[in-house]
Coordinates of C-alpha atoms and ligand atoms in Angstrom, one line a residue:
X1 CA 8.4 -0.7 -9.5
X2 CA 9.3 0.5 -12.8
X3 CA 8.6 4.3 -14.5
X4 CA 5.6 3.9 -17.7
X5 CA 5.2 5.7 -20.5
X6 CA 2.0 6.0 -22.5
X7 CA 0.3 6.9 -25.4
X8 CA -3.1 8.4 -25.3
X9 CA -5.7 8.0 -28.1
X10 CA -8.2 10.2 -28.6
X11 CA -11.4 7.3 -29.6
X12 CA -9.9 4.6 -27.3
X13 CA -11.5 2.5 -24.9
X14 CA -11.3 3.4 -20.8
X15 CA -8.9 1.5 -18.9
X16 CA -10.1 -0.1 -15.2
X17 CA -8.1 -1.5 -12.6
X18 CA -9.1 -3.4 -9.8
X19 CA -6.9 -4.1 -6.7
X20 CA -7.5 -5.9 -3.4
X21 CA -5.8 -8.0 -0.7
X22 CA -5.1 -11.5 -1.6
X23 CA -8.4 -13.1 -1.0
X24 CA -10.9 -10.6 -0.8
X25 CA -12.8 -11.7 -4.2
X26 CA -11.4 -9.5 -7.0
X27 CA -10.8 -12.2 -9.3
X28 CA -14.7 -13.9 -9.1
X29 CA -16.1 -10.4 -9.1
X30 CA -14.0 -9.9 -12.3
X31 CA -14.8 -12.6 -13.9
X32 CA -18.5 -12.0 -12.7
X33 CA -18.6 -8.6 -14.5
X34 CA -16.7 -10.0 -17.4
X35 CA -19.8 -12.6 -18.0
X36 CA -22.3 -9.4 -17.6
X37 CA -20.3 -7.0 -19.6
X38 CA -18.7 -8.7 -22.9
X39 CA -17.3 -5.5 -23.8
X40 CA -14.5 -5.4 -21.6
X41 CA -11.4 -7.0 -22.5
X42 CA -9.2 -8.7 -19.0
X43 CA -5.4 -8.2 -19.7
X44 CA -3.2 -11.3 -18.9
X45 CA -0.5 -10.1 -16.7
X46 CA 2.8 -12.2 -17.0
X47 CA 4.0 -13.6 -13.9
X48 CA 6.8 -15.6 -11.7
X49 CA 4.6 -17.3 -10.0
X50 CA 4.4 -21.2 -10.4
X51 CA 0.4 -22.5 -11.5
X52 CA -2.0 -23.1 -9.3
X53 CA -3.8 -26.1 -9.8
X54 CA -6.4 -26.1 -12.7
X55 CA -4.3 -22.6 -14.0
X56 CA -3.2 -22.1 -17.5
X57 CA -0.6 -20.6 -19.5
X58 CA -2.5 -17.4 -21.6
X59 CA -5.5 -18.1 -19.8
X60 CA -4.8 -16.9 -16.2
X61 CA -1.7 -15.8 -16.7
X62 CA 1.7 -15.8 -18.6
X63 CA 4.0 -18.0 -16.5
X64 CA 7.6 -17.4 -17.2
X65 CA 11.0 -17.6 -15.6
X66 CA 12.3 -15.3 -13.6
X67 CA 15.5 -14.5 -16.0
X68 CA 12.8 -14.1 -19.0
X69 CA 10.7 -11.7 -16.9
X70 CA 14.1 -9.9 -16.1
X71 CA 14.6 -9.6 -19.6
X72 CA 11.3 -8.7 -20.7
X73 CA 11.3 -5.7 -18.0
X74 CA 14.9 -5.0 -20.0
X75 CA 13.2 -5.0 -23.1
X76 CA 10.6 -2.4 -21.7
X77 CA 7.4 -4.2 -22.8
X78 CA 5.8 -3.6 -19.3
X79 CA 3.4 -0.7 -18.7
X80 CA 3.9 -1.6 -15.6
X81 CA 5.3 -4.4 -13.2
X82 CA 6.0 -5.2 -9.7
X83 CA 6.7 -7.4 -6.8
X84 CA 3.6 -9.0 -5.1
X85 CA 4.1 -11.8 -1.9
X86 CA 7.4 -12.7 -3.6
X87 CA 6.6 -13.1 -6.7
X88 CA 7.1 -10.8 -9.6
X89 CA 3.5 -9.4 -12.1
X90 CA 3.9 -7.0 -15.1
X91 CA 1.3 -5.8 -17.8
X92 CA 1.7 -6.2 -21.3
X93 CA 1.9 -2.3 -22.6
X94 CA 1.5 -2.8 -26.3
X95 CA -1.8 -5.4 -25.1
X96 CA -3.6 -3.0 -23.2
X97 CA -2.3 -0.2 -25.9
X98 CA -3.9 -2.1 -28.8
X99 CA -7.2 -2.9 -27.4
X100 CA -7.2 1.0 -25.9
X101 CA -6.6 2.1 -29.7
X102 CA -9.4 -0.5 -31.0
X103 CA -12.0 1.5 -28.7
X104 CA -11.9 -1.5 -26.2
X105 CA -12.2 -0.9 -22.5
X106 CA -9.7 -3.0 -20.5
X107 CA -9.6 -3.9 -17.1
X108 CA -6.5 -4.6 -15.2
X109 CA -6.1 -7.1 -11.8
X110 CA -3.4 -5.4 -10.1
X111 CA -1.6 -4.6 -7.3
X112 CA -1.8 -1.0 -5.5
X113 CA 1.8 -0.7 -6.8
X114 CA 1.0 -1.4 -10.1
X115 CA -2.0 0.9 -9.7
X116 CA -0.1 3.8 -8.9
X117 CA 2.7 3.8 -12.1
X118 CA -0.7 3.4 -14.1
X119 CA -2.1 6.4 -12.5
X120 CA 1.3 8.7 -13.1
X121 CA 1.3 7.3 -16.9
X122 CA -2.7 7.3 -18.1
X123 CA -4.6 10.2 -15.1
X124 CA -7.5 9.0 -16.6
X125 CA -7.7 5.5 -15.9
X126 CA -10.7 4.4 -13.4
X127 CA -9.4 2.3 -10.6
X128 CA -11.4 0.2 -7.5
X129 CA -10.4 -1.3 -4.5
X130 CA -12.5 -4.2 -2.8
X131 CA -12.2 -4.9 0.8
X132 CA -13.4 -7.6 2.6
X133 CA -15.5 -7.3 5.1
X134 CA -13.9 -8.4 8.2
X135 CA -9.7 -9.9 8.7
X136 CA -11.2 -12.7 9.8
X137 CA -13.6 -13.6 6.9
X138 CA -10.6 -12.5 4.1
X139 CA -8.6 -15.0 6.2
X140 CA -11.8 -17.6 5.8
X141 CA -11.7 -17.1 2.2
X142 CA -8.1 -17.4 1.4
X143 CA -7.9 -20.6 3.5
X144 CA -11.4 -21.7 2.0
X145 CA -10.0 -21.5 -1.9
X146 CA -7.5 -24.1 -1.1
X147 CA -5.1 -23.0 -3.5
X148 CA -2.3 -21.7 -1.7
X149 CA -0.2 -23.2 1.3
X150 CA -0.3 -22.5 4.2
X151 CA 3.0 -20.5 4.4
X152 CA 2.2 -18.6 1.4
X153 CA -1.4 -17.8 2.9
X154 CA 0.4 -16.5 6.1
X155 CA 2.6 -14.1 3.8
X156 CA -0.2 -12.8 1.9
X157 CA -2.2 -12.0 5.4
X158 CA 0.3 -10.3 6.8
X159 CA 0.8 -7.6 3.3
X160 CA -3.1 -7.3 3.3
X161 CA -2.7 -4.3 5.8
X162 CA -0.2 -3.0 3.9
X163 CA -2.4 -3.2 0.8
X164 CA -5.6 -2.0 2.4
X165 CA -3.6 1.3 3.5
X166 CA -3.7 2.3 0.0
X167 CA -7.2 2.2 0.0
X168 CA -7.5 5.6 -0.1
X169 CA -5.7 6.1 -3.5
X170 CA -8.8 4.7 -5.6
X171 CA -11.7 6.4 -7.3
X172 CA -14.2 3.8 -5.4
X173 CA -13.4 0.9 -3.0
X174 CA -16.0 -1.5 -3.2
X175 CA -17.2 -4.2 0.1
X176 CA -17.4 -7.2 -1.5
X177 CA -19.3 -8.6 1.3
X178 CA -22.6 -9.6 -0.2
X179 CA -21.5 -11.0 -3.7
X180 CA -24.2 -10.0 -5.6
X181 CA -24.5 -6.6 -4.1
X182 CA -20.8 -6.1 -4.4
X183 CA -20.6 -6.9 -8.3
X184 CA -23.9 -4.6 -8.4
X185 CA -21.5 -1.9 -7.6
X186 CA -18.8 -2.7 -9.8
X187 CA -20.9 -2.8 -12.7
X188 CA -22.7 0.2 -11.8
X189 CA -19.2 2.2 -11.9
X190 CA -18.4 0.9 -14.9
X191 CA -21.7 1.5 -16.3
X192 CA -21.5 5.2 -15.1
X193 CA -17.9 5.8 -16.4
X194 CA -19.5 4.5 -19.9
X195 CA -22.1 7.0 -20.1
X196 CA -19.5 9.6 -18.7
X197 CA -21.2 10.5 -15.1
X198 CA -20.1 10.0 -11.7
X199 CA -21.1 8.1 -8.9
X200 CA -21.3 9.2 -5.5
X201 CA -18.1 6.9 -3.5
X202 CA -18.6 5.7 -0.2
X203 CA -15.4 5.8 1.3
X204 CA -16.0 3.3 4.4
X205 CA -13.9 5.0 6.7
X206 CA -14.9 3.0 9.5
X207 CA -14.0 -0.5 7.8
X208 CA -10.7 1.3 6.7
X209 CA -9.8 1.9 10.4
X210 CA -11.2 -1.5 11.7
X211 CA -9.0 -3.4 9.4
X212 CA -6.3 -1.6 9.3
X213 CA -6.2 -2.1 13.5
X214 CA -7.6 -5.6 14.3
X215 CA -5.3 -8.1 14.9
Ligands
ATP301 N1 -18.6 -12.3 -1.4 C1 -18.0 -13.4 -1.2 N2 -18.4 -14.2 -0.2 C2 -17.8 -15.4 0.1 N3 -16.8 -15.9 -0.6 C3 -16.3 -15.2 -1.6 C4 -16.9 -13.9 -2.0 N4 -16.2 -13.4 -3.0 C5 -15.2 -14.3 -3.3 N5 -15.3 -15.4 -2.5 C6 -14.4 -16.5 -2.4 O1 -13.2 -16.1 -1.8 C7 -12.1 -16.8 -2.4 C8 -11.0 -15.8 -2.9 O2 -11.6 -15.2 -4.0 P1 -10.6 -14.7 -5.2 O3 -9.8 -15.9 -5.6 O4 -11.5 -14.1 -6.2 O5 -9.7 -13.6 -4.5 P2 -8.7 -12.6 -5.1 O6 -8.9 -11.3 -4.4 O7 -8.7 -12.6 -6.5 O8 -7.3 -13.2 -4.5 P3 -5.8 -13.3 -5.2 O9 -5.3 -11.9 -5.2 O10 -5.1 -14.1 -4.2 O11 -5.9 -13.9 -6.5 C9 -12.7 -17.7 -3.5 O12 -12.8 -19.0 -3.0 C10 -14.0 -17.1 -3.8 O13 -14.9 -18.1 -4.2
LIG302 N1 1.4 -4.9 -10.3 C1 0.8 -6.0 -10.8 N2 0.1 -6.8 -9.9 C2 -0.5 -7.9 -10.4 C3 -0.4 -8.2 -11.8 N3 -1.1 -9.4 -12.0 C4 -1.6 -9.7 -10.8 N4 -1.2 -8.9 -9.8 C5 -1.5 -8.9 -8.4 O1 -0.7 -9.8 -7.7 C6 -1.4 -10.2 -6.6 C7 -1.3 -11.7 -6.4 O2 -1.9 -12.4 -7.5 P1 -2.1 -13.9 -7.5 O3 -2.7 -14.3 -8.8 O4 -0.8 -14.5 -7.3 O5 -3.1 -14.2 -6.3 C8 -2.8 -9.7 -6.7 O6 -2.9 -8.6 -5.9 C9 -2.9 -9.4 -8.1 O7 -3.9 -8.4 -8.4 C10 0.3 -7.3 -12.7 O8 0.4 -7.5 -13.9 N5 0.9 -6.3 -12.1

């Protein structure tokens, strides 16, 4: 994990991130709320991580090389970055900056890692955690996408726990059981946030404990 710094705006946009275990959804509900909200701006994280099938380059991500992403974390253009199931994720700063400054509200897909330099460089940013709502239906749904192997599906179900302990550490945490109902409630927190009130966060305490224990 690296140390951000930031510069704060007074006019700019509010800055989201949303976190989850590998599998549990985050990237449909995104793009789900993305479609409903047009005013929110995704930032493309770079990454080591090879393409999945029917992935592109600026589209889903910024694909590089490991020694270019050494040298690009060098070069200090990260806000933040981190190292997720092997693979190494970082966030454009002057990106997210820039849209900030243009009175754009970003959202950021990132890891609780990443979530936490965020939090230590901009306190106000607005963060969600989805869960799944069971081990054995996030298991379901990252063996249902097809997209990874086996092995690599293994390594991400074994860091979910250690992912879902950090839970705790977000404004709201979201069940993405229902779809519908679950992108409900992640446009209703950014809809509140927008018109500057709160919304009462259901912690789901119980889910926290049951995942965090099955086997
Ligand atoms: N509420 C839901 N019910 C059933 N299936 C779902 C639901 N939400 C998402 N899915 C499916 O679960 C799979 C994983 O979703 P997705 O790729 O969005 O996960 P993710 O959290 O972004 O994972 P990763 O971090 O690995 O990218 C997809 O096949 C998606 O269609
Ligand atoms: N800290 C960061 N984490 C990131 C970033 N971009 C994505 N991610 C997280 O990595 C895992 C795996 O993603 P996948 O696309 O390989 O399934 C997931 O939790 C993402 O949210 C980033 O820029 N920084």
């Amino acid at each position: 994990m690296s140390a951000p710094t930031f510069t704060t705006q007074s006019a700019e946009g509010t800055l989201f991130i949303v976190a989850a275990p590998s599998g549990a959804g985050k990237s449909t509900l995104v793009n789900a709320l993305l479609g409903r909200e047009p005013g929110i701006s995704l930032s493309i994280s770079h990454t080591t991580r090879p393409p999945r099938p029917g992935e592109q380059y600026g589209r889903h991500y910024y694909f590089v090389e490991r020694a270019d992403f050494q040298r690009e974390v060098a070069e200090g253009i990260f806000l933040e970055h981190a190292e997720v199931h092997g693979n190494f994720y970082g966030t454009s700063r002057t990106t997210v900056q820039e849209l900030l400054g243009q009175g754009r509200d970003v959202l950021l897909e990132i890891d609780w890692q990443g979530a936490a330099l965020v939090r230590k460089a901009k306190p106000d940013v607005v963060s969600v955690f989805i869960l799944p709502p069971s081990r054995a239906e996030l298991e379901r749904r990252l063996r249902g996408r097809g997209s990874d192997s086996d092995e690599v599906i293994e390594r991400r179900l074994r860091n979910s726990r250690g992912e879902i302990a950090h839970a705790h550490e977000f404004d709201y945490i979201i069940v993405n059981d229902r779809f519908e109902d679950a992108l409900d409630g992640l446009q209703a927190i950014v809809r509140a946030v927008r018109q500057g009130s709160a919304l009462q966060c259901q912690r789901h305490e119980g889910l926290l404990r049951e995942l965090l224990t099955e086997s």
